[in-house]
Coordinates of C-alpha atoms in Angstrom, one line a residue:
M1 CA -29.8 120.0 84.0
K2 CA -31.9 120.8 87.0
N3 CA -35.1 119.6 85.3
K4 CA -33.4 116.4 84.0
N5 CA -32.3 115.5 87.5
K6 CA -35.6 116.5 89.0
F7 CA -37.5 114.4 86.5
K8 CA -36.2 111.2 88.1
L9 CA -38.7 111.9 90.9
Y10 CA -41.6 112.5 88.6
S11 CA -41.1 110.0 85.7
I12 CA -44.3 108.9 84.1
T13 CA -45.1 105.2 83.8
K14 CA -42.3 103.3 82.1
L15 CA -44.1 100.4 80.4
V16 CA -43.1 99.3 77.0
V17 CA -44.8 96.4 75.3
P18 CA -44.2 93.5 75.5
F19 CA -40.8 92.5 76.7
V20 CA -39.8 95.7 78.3
M21 CA -43.1 96.1 80.2
V22 CA -42.2 93.0 82.2
S23 CA -38.5 93.8 82.4
L24 CA -38.1 97.5 82.7
L25 CA -38.2 97.5 86.5
F26 CA -36.2 94.3 86.9
T27 CA -33.2 94.2 89.1
S28 CA -32.1 91.3 86.9
C29 CA -33.2 89.8 83.6
S30 CA -34.9 86.8 85.0
E31 CA -36.9 88.0 87.9
E32 CA -40.3 89.8 88.0
S33 CA -43.4 88.7 86.1
V34 CA -45.9 91.2 87.3
I35 CA -46.9 94.1 85.2
E36 CA -46.9 97.2 87.4
L37 CA -49.0 99.9 85.7
V38 CA -48.1 102.7 88.2
P39 CA -44.5 102.0 89.5
F40 CA -43.8 103.2 93.1
N41 CA -41.4 105.8 91.9
S42 CA -43.6 107.2 89.2
V43 CA -46.5 109.6 88.8
S44 CA -49.4 108.1 87.0
E45 CA -49.9 109.4 83.5
N46 CA -53.3 110.7 84.7
V47 CA -51.4 113.1 87.1
A48 CA -48.4 113.9 84.9
F49 CA -50.4 116.0 82.5
Q50 CA -52.5 118.0 85.0
T51 CA -50.3 121.1 85.3
P52 CA -48.0 122.9 82.9
A53 CA -45.0 122.2 85.1
L54 CA -45.6 118.4 85.3
I55 CA -46.2 118.4 81.5
D56 CA -42.9 120.0 80.9
L57 CA -41.2 117.5 83.2
S58 CA -42.9 114.7 81.3
V59 CA -41.5 116.0 78.0
T60 CA -38.1 116.4 79.6
G61 CA -38.4 112.8 80.7
M62 CA -38.2 111.7 77.0
Y63 CA -34.8 113.4 76.7
N64 CA -33.7 111.8 80.0
A65 CA -34.8 108.3 78.7
A66 CA -33.0 108.9 75.4
E67 CA -29.9 110.0 77.1
L68 CA -29.5 107.3 79.8
G69 CA -31.4 104.1 79.3
N70 CA -31.4 101.3 81.8
Y71 CA -28.9 98.6 80.9
N72 CA -29.5 95.2 82.4
G73 CA -30.6 96.7 85.7
A74 CA -27.1 98.3 86.0
G75 CA -28.3 101.8 85.3
A76 CA -27.3 104.3 82.6
R77 CA -25.2 103.2 79.6
G78 CA -26.4 105.8 77.1
Y79 CA -29.1 103.7 75.4
I80 CA -30.4 104.6 73.0
F81 CA -29.2 108.1 72.0
G82 CA -27.0 109.2 74.8
S83 CA -24.0 107.4 73.4
A84 CA -24.9 103.8 72.7
F85 CA -26.0 104.4 69.1
I86 CA -22.7 105.9 68.4
Q87 CA -20.7 103.2 70.0
Q88 CA -22.7 100.4 68.4
G89 CA -22.9 102.0 65.0
D90 CA -19.1 102.3 65.0
N91 CA -18.4 98.8 66.3
R92 CA -20.5 97.2 63.7
G93 CA -18.3 98.8 61.0
E94 CA -14.6 98.6 60.1
D95 CA -13.4 102.1 60.8
V96 CA -12.8 101.6 64.5
V97 CA -10.9 99.0 66.5
N98 CA -12.5 97.5 69.6
L99 CA -9.8 97.2 72.2
A100 CA -11.5 95.2 75.0
A101 CA -14.3 92.8 75.7
F102 CA -16.8 95.5 76.2
Y103 CA -18.1 95.7 72.6
Q104 CA -16.6 92.5 71.4
L105 CA -19.8 90.7 70.6
T106 CA -20.9 93.6 68.4
Y107 CA -17.5 94.1 66.9
S108 CA -17.0 90.4 66.0
G109 CA -20.6 89.6 65.1
T110 CA -20.9 86.9 67.8
Y111 CA -24.1 88.2 69.3
D112 CA -27.2 86.1 69.8
A113 CA -30.8 86.7 71.1
T114 CA -29.6 87.1 74.7
S115 CA -26.6 89.4 74.1
A116 CA -27.1 92.4 76.4
N117 CA -25.9 95.1 73.9
N118 CA -28.5 94.4 71.3
V119 CA -31.2 93.3 73.8
Y120 CA -31.1 96.7 75.6
Y121 CA -30.8 98.6 72.3
W122 CA -34.2 97.2 71.6
A123 CA -35.5 97.5 75.2
D124 CA -34.5 101.1 75.8
G125 CA -35.5 102.0 72.3
Y126 CA -39.1 100.8 72.9
R127 CA -39.0 102.3 76.4
L128 CA -38.4 105.7 74.7
I129 CA -41.0 105.1 72.1
N130 CA -43.6 104.3 74.9
R131 CA -42.6 107.5 76.7
A132 CA -43.2 109.4 73.5
N133 CA -46.6 107.8 73.0
I134 CA -47.6 108.7 76.5
V135 CA -46.5 112.3 76.0
I136 CA -48.5 112.5 72.7
D137 CA -51.6 111.2 74.3
G138 CA -51.3 113.1 77.6
V139 CA -50.4 116.4 76.0
A140 CA -53.3 116.2 73.5
K141 CA -55.7 115.7 76.4
A142 CA -54.2 118.5 78.4
A143 CA -54.5 120.9 75.5
A144 CA -58.2 119.9 75.0
A145 CA -58.8 120.5 78.7
G146 CA -57.2 123.9 78.5
V147 CA -54.2 123.1 80.7
I148 CA -51.7 124.4 78.1
S149 CA -52.1 126.2 74.9
Q150 CA -52.6 124.3 71.6
E151 CA -49.4 126.0 70.3
L152 CA -47.3 124.7 73.1
A153 CA -49.0 121.3 72.9
N154 CA -48.1 121.1 69.2
D155 CA -44.5 121.7 70.0
Y156 CA -44.4 119.0 72.7
I157 CA -46.2 116.6 70.4
G158 CA -43.7 117.4 67.6
Q159 CA -40.8 116.6 69.9
A160 CA -42.4 113.3 70.9
K161 CA -43.2 112.3 67.2
F162 CA -39.6 113.1 66.3
F163 CA -38.3 110.8 69.0
R164 CA -40.8 108.1 68.0
A165 CA -39.6 108.4 64.4
I166 CA -35.9 108.4 64.9
T167 CA -36.0 105.5 67.5
H168 CA -37.9 103.3 65.1
N169 CA -35.5 104.2 62.4
E170 CA -32.5 103.4 64.5
L171 CA -34.0 100.0 65.4
L172 CA -34.8 99.4 61.8
I173 CA -31.2 99.6 60.6
H174 CA -30.0 97.1 63.1
F175 CA -32.8 94.6 63.3
A176 CA -34.0 94.5 59.7
R177 CA -32.7 94.2 56.2
P178 CA -32.3 97.5 54.2
I179 CA -35.2 98.7 52.1
Q180 CA -33.5 97.9 48.8
D181 CA -33.7 94.2 49.7
N182 CA -37.1 92.8 48.4
N183 CA -38.3 96.4 47.8
G184 CA -39.0 96.9 51.5
A185 CA -41.3 93.9 51.8
N186 CA -39.1 92.2 54.4
L187 CA -40.1 92.3 58.0
G188 CA -39.0 95.5 59.8
V189 CA -39.8 96.3 63.5
P190 CA -43.1 96.7 65.3
Y191 CA -44.1 100.4 64.8
R192 CA -45.8 101.3 68.1
E193 CA -48.1 104.3 68.1
I194 CA -50.2 103.9 71.3
P195 CA -49.2 104.2 74.9
Y196 CA -49.1 101.0 76.9
T197 CA -50.5 102.2 80.1
N198 CA -53.6 100.1 80.6
P199 CA -54.6 96.4 80.1
A200 CA -56.5 97.0 76.9
N201 CA -53.6 98.7 75.2
I202 CA -51.2 96.0 76.5
E203 CA -53.3 93.3 74.9
L204 CA -53.1 95.2 71.6
G205 CA -49.4 95.3 72.0
L206 CA -49.1 91.6 72.6
A207 CA -51.0 91.0 69.4
Q208 CA -48.7 93.3 67.3
G209 CA -46.1 91.9 65.0
R210 CA -43.5 93.4 62.8
N211 CA -44.4 96.0 60.2
T212 CA -42.7 95.6 56.9
V213 CA -39.6 97.7 56.2
A214 CA -41.5 99.8 53.7
D215 CA -44.4 100.4 56.1
C216 CA -41.9 101.4 58.8
Y217 CA -40.4 104.0 56.5
T218 CA -43.9 105.3 55.6
K219 CA -44.6 105.8 59.3
I220 CA -41.2 107.3 60.1
L221 CA -41.7 109.9 57.4
S222 CA -45.3 110.6 58.5
D223 CA -44.1 111.3 62.0
L224 CA -41.2 113.5 60.8
D225 CA -43.6 115.4 58.5
D226 CA -45.9 116.0 61.4
A227 CA -43.0 117.0 63.6
E228 CA -41.8 119.5 61.1
T229 CA -45.3 121.0 61.0
L230 CA -45.8 121.0 64.8
L231 CA -42.4 122.0 66.1
Y232 CA -41.1 125.4 67.0
S233 CA -38.2 126.7 64.9
K234 CA -34.9 126.7 66.6
T235 CA -35.1 130.6 66.6
K236 CA -37.9 130.3 69.2
R237 CA -35.5 128.4 71.6
A238 CA -32.9 130.2 73.6
G239 CA -29.2 129.4 74.0
A240 CA -28.2 125.8 74.2
A241 CA -31.8 124.7 73.7
Q242 CA -31.4 125.5 70.0
I243 CA -29.3 122.4 69.8
E244 CA -30.3 120.3 72.8
R245 CA -34.1 120.5 72.2
I246 CA -35.7 119.2 69.1
S247 CA -36.7 121.8 66.5
K248 CA -38.5 122.1 63.2
E249 CA -35.0 122.2 61.5
A250 CA -34.0 118.9 63.2
A251 CA -37.0 117.1 61.7
I252 CA -36.1 118.4 58.2
A253 CA -32.5 117.5 58.6
Y254 CA -33.3 113.9 59.8
K255 CA -35.6 113.5 56.8
T256 CA -32.5 113.9 54.5
R257 CA -31.0 110.9 56.3
V258 CA -34.1 108.8 55.9
Y259 CA -34.6 109.6 52.2
L260 CA -30.9 108.8 51.6
H261 CA -31.6 105.3 52.9
M262 CA -34.6 105.0 50.7
R263 CA -32.6 106.2 47.7
K264 CA -35.0 109.0 47.0
W265 CA -32.5 111.5 45.8
D266 CA -34.9 114.3 44.9
K267 CA -36.4 114.3 48.3
V268 CA -33.0 114.5 50.0
I269 CA -32.3 117.6 48.0
S270 CA -35.7 119.2 48.5
E271 CA -35.6 118.7 52.2
G272 CA -32.0 119.9 52.5
I273 CA -32.7 123.1 50.6
K274 CA -35.1 124.1 53.3
L275 CA -32.1 124.5 55.6
D276 CA -30.1 126.7 53.3
G277 CA -29.1 129.8 55.3
K278 CA -30.2 128.4 58.6
Y279 CA -26.9 126.6 59.4
T280 CA -23.3 127.0 58.4
M281 CA -20.3 124.8 58.7
T282 CA -18.0 126.0 61.4
A283 CA -14.6 127.3 60.2
N284 CA -12.8 124.7 62.2
P285 CA -13.9 121.0 62.1
D286 CA -13.3 120.7 65.9
T287 CA -15.7 123.5 66.9
P288 CA -18.9 121.3 66.9
F289 CA -17.2 119.2 69.5
A290 CA -15.3 121.8 71.5
S291 CA -18.4 124.0 71.7
N292 CA -21.0 121.3 71.3
N293 CA -23.9 123.2 72.8
S294 CA -23.2 126.5 71.0
N295 CA -22.1 126.5 67.3
S296 CA -23.5 127.1 63.9
E297 CA -23.4 123.5 62.7
S298 CA -24.9 121.2 65.3
I299 CA -28.6 120.7 64.6
F300 CA -29.6 118.3 67.4
S301 CA -27.5 116.7 70.1
I302 CA -28.4 114.9 73.3
A303 CA -27.1 116.8 76.2
N304 CA -25.1 115.2 79.0
G305 CA -24.1 116.8 82.3
A306 CA -21.6 116.2 85.1
T307 CA -24.3 114.7 87.3
N308 CA -26.5 113.3 84.5
N309 CA -24.6 111.1 82.0
P310 CA -24.2 107.5 80.9
G311 CA -21.4 107.1 83.3
V312 CA -17.9 105.5 83.1
N313 CA -19.3 102.5 81.3
G314 CA -21.2 104.4 78.7
S315 CA -20.3 108.0 78.2
L316 CA -18.6 109.1 74.9
P317 CA -15.4 110.5 76.4
S318 CA -15.0 107.5 78.7
M319 CA -15.3 105.0 75.8
Y320 CA -13.3 106.9 73.1
H321 CA -10.8 109.0 75.1
P322 CA -7.7 107.1 76.4
P323 CA -6.4 107.7 79.9
I324 CA -3.9 110.2 78.6
P325 CA -3.1 111.8 80.9
A326 CA -4.3 109.4 83.6
A327 CA -6.3 112.2 85.2
A328 CA -8.4 112.5 82.1
N329 CA -10.3 109.4 83.3
G330 CA -10.9 108.0 79.8
R331 CA -11.0 104.3 79.3
G332 CA -10.2 104.4 75.6
L333 CA -12.0 101.2 74.6
I334 CA -12.6 102.3 70.9
A335 CA -9.7 103.5 68.7
I336 CA -9.6 104.7 65.1
S337 CA -8.8 101.8 62.7
P338 CA -5.7 101.9 60.4
I339 CA -8.2 101.0 57.6
I340 CA -9.5 104.5 57.5
W341 CA -6.5 106.2 59.1
R342 CA -4.3 105.2 56.1
D343 CA -6.9 105.8 53.4
P344 CA -5.2 108.0 50.7
S345 CA -8.4 110.2 50.5
W346 CA -7.6 111.4 54.0
L347 CA -4.8 113.8 53.4
A348 CA -1.8 113.6 55.8
D349 CA -2.1 117.3 56.7
D350 CA -5.9 117.3 57.1
K351 CA -6.9 119.3 60.3
R352 CA -9.0 116.3 61.4
R353 CA -5.7 114.6 62.1
T354 CA -4.4 117.4 64.4
E355 CA -2.8 115.8 67.5
G356 CA -4.2 117.1 70.8
T357 CA -7.2 118.7 69.1
M358 CA -9.0 116.0 67.2
I359 CA -6.6 113.1 67.7
T360 CA -4.9 111.6 70.7
T361 CA -2.1 109.1 70.2
G362 CA -1.6 106.3 72.7
N363 CA 1.6 106.5 74.7
A364 CA 3.9 104.0 76.5
G365 CA 1.3 103.5 79.2
Y366 CA -1.7 102.9 76.9
Y367 CA -1.8 101.4 73.4
P368 CA 1.3 103.2 72.2
N369 CA 1.1 104.6 68.7
T370 CA -2.6 103.8 68.4
K371 CA -4.9 106.6 67.2
F372 CA -7.9 107.8 69.2
T373 CA -10.5 110.4 68.4
N374 CA -10.5 113.5 70.5
K375 CA -14.0 114.6 69.5
Y376 CA -15.2 113.8 73.0
K377 CA -13.0 115.7 75.4
D378 CA -14.4 115.8 78.9
A379 CA -13.7 112.3 80.3
V380 CA -13.6 113.8 83.9
N381 CA -17.1 115.2 84.0
K382 CA -18.5 113.4 80.9
T383 CA -20.4 116.4 79.7
D384 CA -19.8 115.9 75.9
A385 CA -23.1 115.9 74.0
A386 CA -24.0 113.0 71.8
P387 CA -24.4 114.4 68.2
I388 CA -27.5 113.1 66.6
I389 CA -27.3 115.1 63.4
R390 CA -25.0 117.9 62.1
Y391 CA -25.3 120.2 59.1
A392 CA -22.2 118.5 57.7
E393 CA -24.3 115.4 57.3
V394 CA -27.1 117.3 55.6
S395 CA -24.6 118.8 53.2
L396 CA -23.0 115.4 52.4
N397 CA -26.4 113.8 52.1
M398 CA -27.3 116.4 49.5
A399 CA -23.9 116.1 47.8
E400 CA -24.5 112.4 47.3
A401 CA -28.0 113.0 46.1
Y402 CA -26.8 115.5 43.6
A403 CA -24.0 113.3 42.4
R404 CA -26.3 110.4 41.9
S405 CA -28.6 112.7 39.9
T406 CA -25.7 113.7 37.6
D407 CA -25.5 117.2 39.0
V408 CA -21.8 117.5 39.5
V409 CA -21.8 121.3 40.1
N410 CA -24.1 121.2 43.2
G411 CA -22.7 117.9 44.4
L412 CA -19.2 119.3 44.3
A413 CA -20.2 122.5 46.1
R414 CA -21.8 120.6 48.9
L415 CA -18.9 118.3 49.3
N416 CA -16.4 121.1 49.4
A417 CA -18.5 123.0 52.0
V418 CA -17.6 120.2 54.4
R419 CA -14.2 119.2 53.3
N420 CA -12.5 122.5 52.6
R421 CA -12.5 123.7 56.2
S422 CA -10.3 120.7 57.1
L423 CA -7.7 121.3 54.4
A424 CA -4.3 122.7 55.2
D425 CA -4.3 124.6 51.9
P426 CA -7.7 124.9 50.4
L427 CA -6.4 126.8 47.4
T428 CA -4.4 123.8 46.1
Q429 CA -6.2 120.9 47.8
T430 CA -9.8 121.7 47.1
Y431 CA -11.7 119.4 44.7
T432 CA -12.6 121.0 41.3
A433 CA -14.7 119.7 38.5
A434 CA -11.4 118.6 36.9
S435 CA -10.8 116.3 39.9
F436 CA -13.4 113.8 38.7
A437 CA -14.0 112.2 35.3
N438 CA -17.7 112.0 35.9
N439 CA -20.4 112.1 38.6
I440 CA -19.6 108.5 39.7
D441 CA -16.1 109.5 40.6
L442 CA -17.5 112.4 42.5
L443 CA -19.9 110.0 44.3
G444 CA -16.9 107.9 45.4
A445 CA -15.2 110.9 46.9
I446 CA -18.4 111.9 48.8
L447 CA -18.8 108.4 50.2
K448 CA -15.1 108.4 51.4
E449 CA -15.6 111.9 52.9
R450 CA -18.4 110.6 55.0
R451 CA -16.1 108.0 56.6
I452 CA -13.5 110.6 57.4
E453 CA -15.9 113.4 58.6
F454 CA -18.1 111.1 60.8
I455 CA -15.4 108.8 62.2
C456 CA -16.4 107.9 65.7
E457 CA -19.9 109.4 65.4
G458 CA -21.6 106.1 64.8
R459 CA -22.6 106.7 61.2
R460 CA -20.6 103.8 59.6
W461 CA -23.1 101.0 60.1
A462 CA -25.9 103.0 58.6
D463 CA -23.9 103.5 55.5
I464 CA -22.8 99.9 55.3
T465 CA -26.4 98.7 55.4
R466 CA -27.7 101.2 52.9
L467 CA -24.9 100.6 50.4
Q468 CA -25.6 96.9 50.1
S469 CA -26.1 96.2 46.4
D470 CA -25.4 99.8 45.5
P471 CA -25.0 100.1 41.7
Y472 CA -21.7 102.0 41.9
F473 CA -20.0 101.5 45.2
P474 CA -21.6 98.3 46.7
I475 CA -20.5 97.0 50.1
A476 CA -20.9 93.2 50.3
G477 CA -22.0 92.3 53.8
I478 CA -19.9 93.5 56.7
P479 CA -16.3 94.3 55.9
G480 CA -13.4 92.6 57.7
K481 CA -11.8 94.4 60.6
I482 CA -8.6 94.7 62.6
A483 CA -8.4 92.0 65.3
N484 CA -10.3 92.7 68.5
A485 CA -7.8 94.3 71.0
G486 CA -5.8 96.0 68.3
F487 CA -2.1 96.5 68.7
A488 CA -1.1 96.3 72.3
T489 CA 2.6 97.1 71.8
A490 CA 4.4 100.0 70.1
A491 CA 6.1 98.4 67.2
P492 CA 3.2 96.8 65.3
A493 CA 1.0 99.8 66.0
L494 CA 3.6 102.2 64.5
V495 CA 3.7 100.1 61.3
A496 CA 0.0 99.7 61.2
Y497 CA -0.7 103.5 61.4
A498 CA 2.1 104.6 59.1
L499 CA 0.7 106.9 56.5
G500 CA 1.6 106.7 52.8
T501 CA -0.1 103.6 51.6
P502 CA -3.5 101.9 52.3
Y503 CA -3.6 99.4 55.1
T504 CA -3.0 95.9 53.8
G505 CA -2.1 94.2 57.1
A506 CA -3.9 91.4 58.9
L507 CA -7.6 91.4 59.6
G508 CA -8.5 89.5 62.7
V509 CA -12.2 89.7 62.3
N510 CA -13.5 88.1 59.1
A511 CA -15.9 89.7 56.8
F512 CA -19.6 88.6 56.8
T513 CA -21.4 88.1 53.5
Y514 CA -24.7 89.8 53.2
D515 CA -26.6 86.5 53.2
N516 CA -25.1 85.7 56.6
F517 CA -27.9 85.8 59.2
K518 CA -25.6 87.8 61.5
F519 CA -25.9 90.8 59.2
V520 CA -29.0 91.7 61.2
W521 CA -29.4 91.6 65.0
P522 CA -31.8 89.0 66.5
L523 CA -35.0 90.1 68.2
P524 CA -34.4 89.7 71.9
Q525 CA -35.4 86.3 73.3
L526 CA -37.2 87.9 76.3
E527 CA -39.3 89.9 73.8
L528 CA -40.2 86.7 72.0
D529 CA -41.0 84.9 75.3
A530 CA -43.4 87.7 76.1
N531 CA -45.0 88.4 72.7
P532 CA -46.5 85.3 71.0
T533 CA -47.0 87.2 67.8
L534 CA -43.3 88.0 67.4
R535 CA -42.1 84.5 68.1
P536 CA -42.5 83.2 64.6
Q537 CA -41.1 86.5 63.2
Q538 CA -37.6 86.1 64.6
N539 CA -34.9 86.9 62.1
P540 CA -33.9 83.7 60.3
G541 CA -30.8 81.8 61.7
Y542 CA -31.3 82.7 65.4

């Protein structure tokens, strides 16, 4: 934490082309039009890579940028990986209930090209990408000059390429149509691979438009392949750094996610097999959260600390944990939806329902009888890490790939590896081959298990978009949701969350069909105002 706080004094130039480079240092969205290549509180990129210590701080700055972001001039809100991608990914789906106005535009699909949530998703995403590009360029030059060893430089560059890849991927699933639509020929997002720190590069950025979705995936995988080659293994990192710093294993794990979206089942499996024996599912489903910087399952998480976190308006425990007791300081703006809570696939005695461990139920003072996740526990100091990828996801990615490839034996084994540790009686409740008529039935159980296992981890939107037009379990557009603000009084909530039958109650937020233009987020208007190439490439309908 010391380095992260110290980095605020040494952050390298913050420019991101084109919108962010004229807005990053704003105190509001409308002021400032001068590009400042060396901000007053920054060290020039020419200085930042002159000593090993400054280079390490520059690399740490990527993590700081990923953790905090800069929301509308109001400071940290967790954009893009400190918490915001979890909150936005959940609120775009139907398995949570938004309880306030905070995420209402995202939840109800009423955003436009000026909505701050999606504007700063883009802005802080490209800010992080630019930092990564600055690190790649600066570290390569430092190694060539003998400032640091090539081995260390490779590890630093691998970390930067990983951030560049996953940030473009995250932007892609919100601002573009999925790859199965038009075989990836639709417009994706601009894939930016050079640092915007001088006028010549800025001009190149102003001329850059959107890559196609397919091209973005090619570049994402190229960066992840490079990262895998360049990065240190987690075994070369000590203590919490095995989870809180990017490793070779993190690049491999993330590739299983990307290939799953691309429907390349064989590649999901071949990448996942590389991690066999390197991670294990914890015996208790709560352990990756209760011990989030030291467990056998977490592959990569963004660290948060008591003095360095997205704050009361962005941190995970603040948003998800209710003020129960009041001293917990949680705001509880996101609850679990009855839609998934009452799904018959989620057994009533599943350990992931354990009150006080993984679940907190609202009391008379705050949304009585409403169910909240207790995955993020420290609402006082806000130190819960933001999970980027866990081995549970790798296993379920592989389970799905096996099932889709008609391999029931391996698909079942990978599914049970995740599910069984949450069962009250694994001997009688475990799935067997006899539980499923065929591999398609197994696939349905795997997809449902993803919703249960990753509730309130931001994975739902990614699954909604990749399952559009799925041949077996298609999702048509954006599903309908419980009304914004949920159930404010005890009686309706008690009925809504009653187990035994699927939820069939009212849905206050209508479903969106896939052809509705609101299925994808609009490119920010300020981006279009700054970049003439992108103006005609706005998503249709906005």
